[in-house]
Amino acid sequence: MLKVIYNNYHLTINPIITGKKTMQAEKIGEDLYWVGAKDWNLREFHGYATPLGSTYNAYLIMDEKKVLVDTVKHYCTDEMLARISQVIDPSEIDMVVCNHVEMDHSGAIPKIMELAPNAVMVTSASGKAALTEHYDTSKWTFQLVKTGDTINIGKRNLEFICTPLLHWPDSMMTYIPEDRYLLPNDAFGQHYSADSIFADEMPNDIVFDEAKKYFANILYPYCMQAGKALKQLADKDMKMIAPSHGCIWRDSKQIKDIIDSYAYWASGENKNKALVVYDTMWGSTEAMADAVKSGFEDAGIKVVKRSLNHCDISDVAVDLLDAKYIAIGNPTLNNNLFPRVAAFMAYLKGLAPKNKTGFAFGSFGWKGGVLNVIQDTYTEMGWKTPLPPFETKYVPRSNILEELREEV
Ligand code: FEO
């Protein structure tokens, strides 16, 4: 057993379970340490499939003032404290910056504020309000910041950039101009737990695919706010972007690529691509999905076909991000949407993508009309709907499938 003792707080760490090496604080820059946690076994993050796990990145800045930027989920608190304690007694922390109150980043804040009673909590006004709605903050000292405010911590300054709705109203970024480090919290993150904390030491495609999936599922509803944030960052020279999930960007080409990718994703531009997403009970709607797919291909449009019985909706969201045409196929069940299609429609409405063209198709047994629910959702989201829903009774014959293919 490894015993870590500080400020009367005792941690007992079982190196067999945790692995001694995984508990190390990692020096990632000048006076900057990664003291977060890797959640290797996380497979779901509020409805988002995370097959590669995730990380909650917390950063310790060792200047004249000792500053902790963000924390970890509550069940990773001991792991974070063990890492911090390798660099400093947590009671010596002077300042805790809360860039975002969502509990994957604030879960360990109550324990830190208890261990470091003199620490000042630095956050936005909406951050203070949200922290108070989550935790007992009655004994905390707050210092509220807004965009452009700076706090000197010794050799360097912390500059704050409020980025509301990236991903909550309280979200902000911390920039260190002397080092050119950006700590943007959720932005530029990925749900990816890897052996290296640096993006340039991991397969480039995986890191960017996970960053795209993160944007598509977490930040897609806030494209306008993402665009504004990018404008706020335009005059910031960045040597390192250290988000609060996944890998840290420090390679100059990767930094440029992830910023360019965010600009593209936030723009709402589409590729000449169709997403055919469907479910099926007895194969009728699947046969129709194939006909729809062929119709798009005949028109020279690239297609991805996703069965909701086989694909997680958070993976389908990645295809949604840059597809111009969305065709949703539903088999009617009890005069209603099929449950997995209904779940997808609820997720779609939450993501609220703009600038798409929608089409609804599907089969029914004895009563049609439920496809109007899909068509109405397209209309609510402001999508183009050049075609009415296409439905067929029971099993579509070849002439019906041909008609569908030609209609698309
Ligand atoms: Fe990673 Fe919005 O929390």
PDB file of C-alpha atoms and ligand atoms in Angstrom, residues 45-46 100 102-105 167-168 171 185-186 191 214 218 244-245, ligand 1:
ATOM      1  CA  PHE A  45     -21.352  10.078 -20.727  1.00  0.00           C
ATOM      2  CA  HIS A  46     -24.860  11.496 -20.358  1.00  0.00           C
ATOM      3  CA  HIS A 100     -17.088  25.153 -15.894  1.00  0.00           C
ATOM      4  CA  GLU A 102     -20.581  20.617 -14.804  1.00  0.00           C
ATOM      5  CA  MET A 103     -19.789  17.899 -12.306  1.00  0.00           C
ATOM      6  CA  ASP A 104     -17.191  16.113 -14.428  1.00  0.00           C
ATOM      7  CA  HIS A 105     -15.014  19.166 -13.679  1.00  0.00           C
ATOM      8  CA  HIS A 167     -20.881  24.098 -22.936  1.00  0.00           C
ATOM      9  CA  TRP A 168     -22.957  25.646 -20.127  1.00  0.00           C
ATOM     10  CA  SER A 171     -18.220  28.153 -19.276  1.00  0.00           C
ATOM     11  CA  ASN A 185     -12.223  23.303 -20.564  1.00  0.00           C
ATOM     12  CA  ASP A 186     -14.746  21.406 -22.743  1.00  0.00           C
ATOM     13  CA  HIS A 191     -13.623  11.495 -24.674  1.00  0.00           C
ATOM     14  CA  TYR A 214     -17.225  15.385 -28.993  1.00  0.00           C
ATOM     15  CA  ILE A 218     -21.726  18.139 -26.929  1.00  0.00           C
ATOM     16  CA  SER A 244     -10.454  19.234 -19.848  1.00  0.00           C
ATOM     17  CA  HIS A 245     -11.098  15.962 -21.662  1.00  0.00           C
TER      18      HIS A 245
HETATM   19 FE1  FEO B   1     -16.967  18.203 -19.569  1.00  0.00          FE
HETATM   20 FE2  FEO B   1     -19.671  20.269 -19.928  1.00  0.00          FE
HETATM   21  O1  FEO B   1     -18.515  19.144 -19.042  1.00  0.00           O
END
